[in-house]
Short mmCIF file of N, CA, C and O in Angstrom, two decimals:
data_model
loop_
_atom_site.label_atom_id
_atom_site.label_comp_id
_atom_site.label_asym_id
_atom_site.label_seq_id
_atom_site.Cartn_x
_atom_site.Cartn_y
_atom_site.Cartn_z
N MET E 163 23.78 16.49 2.91
CA MET E 163 23.29 15.70 3.74
C MET E 163 23.99 13.83 4.27
O MET E 163 24.05 13.64 3.03
N GLN E 164 24.29 14.05 5.19
CA GLN E 164 24.61 12.35 5.40
C GLN E 164 23.73 11.20 5.08
O GLN E 164 22.91 11.21 6.11
N GLU E 165 24.07 10.39 4.28
CA GLU E 165 22.94 9.28 4.56
C GLU E 165 23.16 8.37 5.73
O GLU E 165 24.23 7.85 5.90
N LYS E 166 21.94 8.02 6.23
CA LYS E 166 21.53 7.43 7.35
C LYS E 166 22.10 5.41 6.64
O LYS E 166 21.35 5.11 5.80
N PRO E 167 23.01 4.84 7.78
CA PRO E 167 22.92 3.53 7.45
C PRO E 167 21.93 2.74 7.69
O PRO E 167 21.15 3.18 8.63
N ARG E 168 21.38 1.75 6.85
CA ARG E 168 20.57 0.91 6.79
C ARG E 168 20.65 -0.35 7.04
O ARG E 168 22.12 -0.75 6.84
N VAL E 169 20.05 -1.03 8.14
CA VAL E 169 20.40 -2.31 8.70
C VAL E 169 19.02 -3.66 8.37
O VAL E 169 18.24 -2.93 8.39
N VAL E 170 19.71 -4.56 7.41
CA VAL E 170 18.63 -5.42 7.17
C VAL E 170 18.71 -6.73 7.95
O VAL E 170 19.56 -7.05 8.12
N GLN E 171 17.76 -7.06 8.92
CA GLN E 171 17.78 -7.99 9.13
C GLN E 171 16.74 -9.19 9.28
O GLN E 171 15.73 -9.21 8.47
N GLU E 172 17.37 -10.75 8.64
CA GLU E 172 16.51 -11.65 8.47
C GLU E 172 16.19 -12.63 9.63
O GLU E 172 17.25 -12.57 10.57
N TYR E 173 15.32 -13.44 9.23
CA TYR E 173 14.90 -14.66 10.45
C TYR E 173 15.43 -15.90 9.64
O TYR E 173 14.88 -16.15 8.50
N VAL E 174 16.23 -16.48 10.09
CA VAL E 174 16.62 -17.55 9.61
C VAL E 174 17.00 -18.66 10.49
O VAL E 174 17.84 -19.03 11.28
N PRO E 175 15.71 -19.65 10.49
CA PRO E 175 15.67 -20.62 11.59
C PRO E 175 16.87 -21.90 11.22
O PRO E 175 17.15 -21.95 10.05
N GLY E 176 17.07 -22.02 12.24
CA GLY E 176 18.06 -23.12 12.28
C GLY E 176 17.45 -24.41 12.35
O GLY E 176 16.07 -24.24 12.67
N LYS E 177 17.97 -25.57 12.69
CA LYS E 177 17.24 -27.17 12.78
C LYS E 177 17.47 -27.15 14.10
O LYS E 177 18.83 -27.30 14.67
N GLN E 178 16.70 -26.91 15.08
CA GLN E 178 16.81 -27.40 16.35
C GLN E 178 15.26 -27.35 17.31
O GLN E 178 14.29 -26.82 16.74
N VAL E 179 15.69 -28.21 18.50
CA VAL E 179 14.54 -28.36 19.16
C VAL E 179 15.04 -27.54 20.64
O VAL E 179 16.08 -27.40 21.28
N THR E 180 14.18 -26.51 20.59
CA THR E 180 14.13 -25.27 21.56
C THR E 180 13.90 -25.39 22.73
O THR E 180 14.48 -25.01 23.93
N LEU E 181 13.03 -26.35 23.25
CA LEU E 181 12.26 -26.80 24.30
C LEU E 181 11.86 -28.29 24.34
O LEU E 181 11.06 -28.90 23.36
N ALA E 182 12.03 -28.66 25.32
CA ALA E 182 11.75 -30.21 25.66
C ALA E 182 11.25 -30.33 26.97
O ALA E 182 12.52 -30.43 27.93
N HIS E 183 10.19 -30.12 27.31
CA HIS E 183 9.96 -30.43 28.89
C HIS E 183 8.95 -31.15 28.74
O HIS E 183 7.87 -31.33 28.39
N LEU E 184 9.05 -32.13 30.09
CA LEU E 184 7.94 -32.79 30.81
C LEU E 184 7.36 -32.43 32.03
O LEU E 184 8.05 -32.05 32.63
N ILE E 185 5.59 -32.16 32.04
CA ILE E 185 5.34 -31.95 33.33
C ILE E 185 4.62 -32.97 34.06
O ILE E 185 4.04 -33.32 33.67
N ALA E 186 5.34 -33.45 34.94
CA ALA E 186 4.34 -34.71 35.45
C ALA E 186 3.42 -34.17 36.48
O ALA E 186 3.80 -33.46 37.30
N ASN E 187 2.26 -35.21 36.55
CA ASN E 187 1.39 -34.92 37.59
C ASN E 187 0.54 -33.53 37.50
O ASN E 187 0.66 -32.83 38.82
N PRO E 188 0.56 -33.22 36.40
CA PRO E 188 -0.25 -31.48 36.02
C PRO E 188 -1.48 -31.40 37.22
O PRO E 188 -2.08 -32.31 37.30
N LYS E 189 -1.52 -30.11 37.57
CA LYS E 189 -2.71 -30.00 38.36
C LYS E 189 -4.15 -29.87 37.38
O LYS E 189 -3.92 -29.68 36.25
N LYS E 190 -5.10 -30.29 37.91
CA LYS E 190 -6.45 -30.43 36.84
C LYS E 190 -6.60 -29.05 36.38
O LYS E 190 -7.10 -29.08 35.25
N GLU E 191 -6.61 -27.92 37.08
CA GLU E 191 -6.77 -26.43 36.79
C GLU E 191 -6.01 -26.37 35.47
O GLU E 191 -6.37 -25.84 34.35
N LEU E 192 -4.24 -27.05 35.46
CA LEU E 192 -3.43 -26.73 34.44
C LEU E 192 -4.33 -27.43 33.25
O LEU E 192 -4.20 -26.84 31.46
N CYS E 193 -4.37 -28.64 33.26
CA CYS E 193 -5.14 -29.53 32.38
C CYS E 193 -6.13 -28.78 31.49
O CYS E 193 -6.60 -28.32 30.52
N GLY E 194 -7.29 -28.33 32.39
CA GLY E 194 -8.37 -27.52 32.16
C GLY E 194 -8.29 -26.48 31.08
O GLY E 194 -8.94 -25.88 30.11
N LYS E 195 -7.56 -25.25 31.74
CA LYS E 195 -7.13 -24.35 30.80
C LYS E 195 -6.45 -24.44 29.51
O LYS E 195 -6.74 -23.82 28.50
N LEU E 196 -5.89 -25.51 29.41
CA LEU E 196 -4.97 -26.20 27.80
C LEU E 196 -5.95 -26.96 27.26
O LEU E 196 -6.00 -27.07 26.23
N GLY E 197 -7.10 -27.10 27.74
CA GLY E 197 -8.13 -28.06 26.80
C GLY E 197 -7.75 -29.41 26.82
O GLY E 197 -8.57 -30.39 25.96
N ILE E 198 -6.90 -29.85 27.70
CA ILE E 198 -6.34 -31.56 27.99
C ILE E 198 -7.41 -31.87 28.99
O ILE E 198 -7.67 -31.63 30.28
N VAL E 199 -8.09 -33.27 28.65
CA VAL E 199 -8.70 -33.97 29.43
C VAL E 199 -7.82 -34.76 30.46
O VAL E 199 -6.53 -34.75 30.11
N ASP E 200 -7.74 -34.64 31.85
CA ASP E 200 -7.13 -35.03 33.16
C ASP E 200 -5.78 -36.24 32.20
O ASP E 200 -6.38 -37.00 31.78
N SER E 201 -4.81 -35.51 32.38
CA SER E 201 -3.65 -36.49 32.03
C SER E 201 -2.51 -36.35 33.20
O SER E 201 -2.53 -35.60 34.16
N ASN E 202 -1.75 -37.44 33.36
CA ASN E 202 -0.79 -37.70 34.28
C ASN E 202 0.51 -36.77 34.00
O ASN E 202 1.30 -36.76 34.68
N ALA E 203 0.59 -36.77 32.52
CA ALA E 203 1.58 -35.83 32.21
C ALA E 203 1.62 -35.29 30.99
O ALA E 203 0.20 -35.69 30.14
N ILE E 204 2.19 -34.13 30.85
CA ILE E 204 2.19 -33.41 29.61
C ILE E 204 3.54 -33.38 29.13
O ILE E 204 4.72 -32.76 30.06
N GLY E 205 3.68 -33.48 27.65
CA GLY E 205 5.39 -33.02 27.06
C GLY E 205 4.79 -31.98 26.25
O GLY E 205 3.89 -31.67 25.38
N ILE E 206 5.94 -30.93 26.25
CA ILE E 206 6.07 -29.68 25.28
C ILE E 206 7.41 -29.84 24.60
O ILE E 206 8.54 -29.88 24.96
N LEU E 207 6.92 -29.74 23.39
CA LEU E 207 8.15 -29.30 22.52
C LEU E 207 8.11 -27.98 21.61
O LEU E 207 7.02 -27.96 21.05
N THR E 208 9.47 -27.46 21.51
CA THR E 208 9.23 -26.07 20.32
C THR E 208 10.17 -26.50 19.78
O THR E 208 11.28 -26.76 19.76
N ILE E 209 10.41 -26.60 17.89
CA ILE E 209 10.87 -27.20 17.02
C ILE E 209 10.98 -25.86 16.05
O ILE E 209 9.93 -25.74 15.67
N THR E 210 12.24 -25.81 15.44
CA THR E 210 12.04 -25.09 14.19
C THR E 210 13.38 -26.06 13.19
O THR E 210 13.85 -26.55 13.77
N PRO E 211 12.72 -26.37 12.04
CA PRO E 211 11.70 -25.56 11.40
C PRO E 211 10.45 -26.11 11.84
O PRO E 211 10.21 -27.13 12.24
N CYS E 212 9.27 -25.04 12.10
CA CYS E 212 8.11 -25.30 12.41
C CYS E 212 7.45 -26.74 11.59
O CYS E 212 7.01 -27.31 12.30
N GLU E 213 7.72 -26.68 10.30
CA GLU E 213 7.42 -28.11 9.98
C GLU E 213 7.73 -29.35 10.67
O GLU E 213 7.38 -30.81 10.47
N ALA E 214 8.89 -29.54 11.09
CA ALA E 214 9.40 -30.69 11.92
C ALA E 214 8.47 -31.43 13.23
O ALA E 214 8.61 -32.31 13.77
N ALA E 215 7.33 -30.05 13.27
CA ALA E 215 6.43 -30.93 14.57
C ALA E 215 5.31 -31.31 14.11
O ALA E 215 5.22 -32.62 14.65
N ILE E 216 5.38 -31.77 12.47
CA ILE E 216 4.77 -33.02 11.79
C ILE E 216 5.75 -34.31 12.42
O ILE E 216 5.02 -35.36 12.85
N ILE E 217 6.71 -34.04 12.00
CA ILE E 217 7.66 -35.21 12.19
C ILE E 217 8.12 -35.72 13.88
O ILE E 217 7.62 -37.04 14.15
N ALA E 218 7.78 -34.70 14.43
CA ALA E 218 8.09 -35.16 15.92
C ALA E 218 6.70 -35.71 16.46
O ALA E 218 6.79 -36.74 17.25
N ALA E 219 5.42 -35.07 15.99
CA ALA E 219 4.41 -35.60 17.06
C ALA E 219 4.11 -37.63 16.13
O ALA E 219 3.35 -38.00 16.46
N ASP E 220 4.72 -37.20 14.61
CA ASP E 220 4.47 -39.02 14.33
C ASP E 220 5.22 -39.75 15.05
O ASP E 220 4.87 -40.84 15.50
N ALA E 221 6.67 -39.52 15.50
CA ALA E 221 7.02 -40.37 16.16
C ALA E 221 7.23 -40.09 17.61
O ALA E 221 7.32 -41.44 18.02
N ALA E 222 6.57 -39.12 18.02
CA ALA E 222 5.75 -39.24 19.42
C ALA E 222 4.96 -40.62 19.63
O ALA E 222 4.94 -41.48 20.33
N THR E 223 3.94 -40.50 18.62
CA THR E 223 3.10 -41.34 19.09
C THR E 223 3.14 -42.93 18.54
O THR E 223 2.34 -43.75 18.60
N LYS E 224 4.29 -42.93 17.63
CA LYS E 224 4.72 -44.23 17.31
C LYS E 224 5.56 -44.57 18.24
O LYS E 224 5.60 -46.04 18.06
N THR E 225 5.95 -44.12 19.22
CA THR E 225 6.97 -44.78 20.05
C THR E 225 6.44 -45.07 21.51
O THR E 225 6.65 -46.05 22.18
N ALA E 226 5.25 -44.56 21.75
CA ALA E 226 4.85 -44.79 23.24
C ALA E 226 3.17 -44.52 23.03
O ALA E 226 2.86 -43.88 22.19
N ASP E 227 2.29 -44.64 23.88
CA ASP E 227 0.97 -44.64 24.03
C ASP E 227 0.70 -42.95 24.79
O ASP E 227 0.35 -42.67 25.89
N VAL E 228 1.11 -42.23 24.00
CA VAL E 228 0.84 -40.92 24.06
C VAL E 228 -0.47 -40.47 22.93
O VAL E 228 -0.48 -41.02 21.85
N GLN E 229 -0.97 -38.91 23.55
CA GLN E 229 -2.04 -38.47 22.12
C GLN E 229 -1.17 -36.89 22.01
O GLN E 229 -0.89 -36.48 23.16
N ILE E 230 -1.81 -36.64 21.11
CA ILE E 230 -1.48 -35.11 20.59
C ILE E 230 -2.35 -34.27 21.42
O ILE E 230 -3.65 -34.52 20.79
N GLY E 231 -1.89 -33.63 21.99
CA GLY E 231 -2.82 -32.44 22.79
C GLY E 231 -3.22 -31.09 22.22
O GLY E 231 -4.12 -30.48 21.91
N PHE E 232 -2.07 -30.96 21.15
CA PHE E 232 -2.06 -29.83 20.54
C PHE E 232 -0.78 -30.07 19.26
O PHE E 232 0.52 -30.49 19.94
N MET E 233 -0.86 -29.61 18.24
CA MET E 233 0.43 -29.15 17.48
C MET E 233 0.11 -28.08 16.30
O MET E 233 -1.11 -28.15 15.69
N ASP E 234 1.05 -27.30 16.09
CA ASP E 234 0.81 -26.13 15.42
C ASP E 234 2.08 -26.44 14.33
O ASP E 234 3.44 -25.94 14.71
N ARG E 235 1.57 -26.74 13.21
CA ARG E 235 2.89 -26.69 12.26
C ARG E 235 3.30 -25.42 11.68
O ARG E 235 4.38 -25.20 10.90
N PHE E 236 3.06 -24.29 12.24
CA PHE E 236 3.27 -22.72 11.97
C PHE E 236 4.21 -22.32 12.68
O PHE E 236 4.79 -21.45 12.37
N THR E 237 4.19 -23.00 13.95
CA THR E 237 4.91 -22.29 15.06
C THR E 237 5.97 -23.18 15.38
O THR E 237 6.70 -23.23 16.43
N GLY E 238 5.91 -24.51 15.25
CA GLY E 238 6.72 -25.64 15.93
C GLY E 238 6.13 -26.23 17.22
O GLY E 238 7.09 -26.73 17.82
N SER E 239 5.00 -25.73 17.36
CA SER E 239 4.96 -26.41 19.15
C SER E 239 4.02 -27.81 18.78
O SER E 239 3.09 -27.96 18.00
N VAL E 240 4.38 -28.61 19.81
CA VAL E 240 4.07 -29.72 19.87
C VAL E 240 3.65 -29.95 21.27
O VAL E 240 4.71 -30.24 22.00
N VAL E 241 2.37 -30.57 21.76
CA VAL E 241 2.05 -30.78 23.03
C VAL E 241 1.70 -32.26 23.40
O VAL E 241 0.48 -32.60 22.57
N ILE E 242 1.88 -33.29 24.20
CA ILE E 242 1.74 -34.66 23.95
C ILE E 242 1.47 -34.80 25.59
O ILE E 242 1.57 -34.26 26.17
N THR E 243 0.32 -35.71 25.54
CA THR E 243 -0.20 -36.42 26.81
C THR E 243 -0.21 -37.44 27.01
O THR E 243 -0.38 -38.30 26.10
N GLY E 244 -0.26 -38.54 28.26
CA GLY E 244 -0.12 -39.65 28.82
C GLY E 244 0.25 -40.04 30.11
O GLY E 244 0.44 -39.07 30.72
N ASN E 245 0.91 -41.15 30.35
CA ASN E 245 1.29 -41.21 31.42
C ASN E 245 2.55 -41.20 31.54
O ASN E 245 3.06 -40.49 30.33
N VAL E 246 3.24 -40.70 32.53
CA VAL E 246 4.65 -40.18 32.75
C VAL E 246 5.51 -40.96 32.00
O VAL E 246 6.37 -40.34 31.32
N SER E 247 5.51 -42.08 32.20
CA SER E 247 7.06 -43.01 31.46
C SER E 247 6.71 -42.95 30.27
O SER E 247 7.41 -42.87 29.22
N ALA E 248 5.54 -42.94 29.48
CA ALA E 248 5.20 -42.72 28.11
C ALA E 248 5.42 -41.33 27.48
O ALA E 248 6.12 -41.35 26.22
N VAL E 249 5.21 -40.40 28.19
CA VAL E 249 5.72 -39.14 27.47
C VAL E 249 6.93 -38.93 27.53
O VAL E 249 7.61 -38.14 26.61
N GLU E 250 7.84 -39.22 28.58
CA GLU E 250 9.07 -39.17 28.95
C GLU E 250 9.42 -39.63 27.68
O GLU E 250 10.67 -39.76 26.85
N ALA E 251 9.00 -41.20 27.29
CA ALA E 251 10.18 -42.00 26.23
C ALA E 251 9.66 -41.71 24.93
O ALA E 251 10.60 -41.38 23.96
N ALA E 252 8.52 -40.67 24.93
CA ALA E 252 8.15 -40.34 23.56
C ALA E 252 9.20 -38.84 23.13
O ALA E 252 9.48 -38.97 22.43
N LEU E 253 9.35 -38.18 24.34
CA LEU E 253 10.17 -36.49 24.10
C LEU E 253 11.73 -37.55 24.09
O LEU E 253 12.05 -36.58 23.11
N ARG E 254 11.91 -38.38 24.45
CA ARG E 254 13.34 -38.79 24.06
C ARG E 254 13.69 -39.31 22.90
O ARG E 254 14.51 -39.13 22.59
N GLN E 255 12.86 -39.97 22.52
CA GLN E 255 12.94 -40.54 21.08
C GLN E 255 12.45 -39.80 20.01
O GLN E 255 13.44 -39.47 19.01
N VAL E 256 11.46 -38.29 20.29
CA VAL E 256 11.54 -37.19 19.53
C VAL E 256 13.17 -36.61 19.62
O VAL E 256 13.61 -36.30 18.20
N ILE E 257 13.69 -36.34 20.33
CA ILE E 257 14.83 -35.59 20.41
C ILE E 257 15.92 -36.46 19.98
O ILE E 257 16.65 -35.80 19.07
N HIS E 258 16.06 -37.65 20.04
CA HIS E 258 17.21 -38.60 19.51
C HIS E 258 16.68 -38.57 17.79
O HIS E 258 17.70 -38.34 17.06
N LEU E 259 15.79 -38.87 17.32
CA LEU E 259 15.41 -38.87 16.16
C LEU E 259 15.86 -37.53 15.36
O LEU E 259 16.53 -37.46 14.46
N LEU E 260 15.49 -36.12 15.76
CA LEU E 260 15.78 -35.01 15.50
C LEU E 260 17.40 -34.73 15.30
O LEU E 260 17.76 -34.14 14.68
N ALA E 261 17.76 -34.77 16.76
CA ALA E 261 19.26 -34.67 16.84
C ALA E 261 20.19 -35.54 16.32
O ALA E 261 20.85 -35.37 15.23
N ASP E 262 20.08 -37.12 16.42
CA ASP E 262 20.81 -37.94 15.88
C ASP E 262 20.41 -38.47 14.45
O ASP E 262 21.38 -38.39 13.88
N GLY E 263 19.35 -38.34 14.15
CA GLY E 263 18.85 -38.65 12.67
C GLY E 263 18.83 -37.62 11.87
O GLY E 263 19.44 -37.65 10.65
N LEU E 264 18.36 -36.69 12.23
CA LEU E 264 18.56 -35.46 11.09
C LEU E 264 19.29 -34.01 11.42
O LEU E 264 18.99 -33.15 10.50
N GLY E 265 20.05 -33.78 12.10
CA GLY E 265 20.98 -33.35 12.58
C GLY E 265 20.72 -31.98 13.35
O GLY E 265 21.53 -30.92 13.19
N PHE E 266 19.53 -32.11 13.93
CA PHE E 266 19.05 -30.97 14.59
C PHE E 266 20.06 -30.49 15.95
O PHE E 266 20.58 -31.75 16.42
N SER E 267 19.92 -29.64 16.24
CA SER E 267 20.33 -29.21 18.02
C SER E 267 19.33 -29.35 18.80
O SER E 267 18.03 -28.80 18.24
N ALA E 268 19.75 -29.83 19.81
CA ALA E 268 18.53 -30.23 20.50
C ALA E 268 18.93 -29.92 22.41
O ALA E 268 20.01 -29.98 22.79
N ALA E 269 17.46 -28.80 22.71
CA ALA E 269 17.87 -29.08 24.17
C ALA E 269 17.76 -30.06 25.08
O ALA E 269 17.21 -31.43 24.31
N LYS E 270 18.55 -30.04 26.19
CA LYS E 270 18.24 -31.22 26.98
C LYS E 270 16.55 -31.18 27.41
O LYS E 270 16.20 -30.30 27.69
N LEU E 271 16.16 -32.72 27.79
CA LEU E 271 14.84 -32.85 28.52
C LEU E 271 14.88 -32.15 29.88
O LEU E 271 15.45 -32.63 30.67
N THR E 272 14.03 -31.42 30.31
CA THR E 272 13.62 -30.74 31.37
C THR E 272 12.30 -31.35 31.80
O THR E 272 11.65 -31.77 31.24
N ARG E 273 12.13 -31.17 33.39
CA ARG E 273 11.04 -31.98 34.09
C ARG E 273 10.78 -31.14 35.43
O ARG E 273 11.41 -30.62 36.00
N SER E 274 9.31 -30.82 35.24
CA SER E 274 8.83 -30.22 36.37
C SER E 274 7.78 -30.87 37.42
O SER E 274 7.16 -32.15 36.42
#
């Protein structure tokens, strides 16, 4: 009997911002579904390692007048809210800090 080859797969997260997106002027229905009080803009980040979500949320709130709509240090998801220019400034600063300061690979900021 021939032995079957065995494959071992491991998840090894890199240091990266996989998503950085700004939603300008979201509809009230979207805000309601997300549990966000009516907001002019929503910023979304997905980061690995997931603990860096804490750094991102801290940097975002220190950069501009934004609020944390959601943060999950176990998945690396961060949602920030505020006016469009504040959310954009916060997202850009987070990307800059993580990419240039901490050596993360970063997705470019997208917008809808």
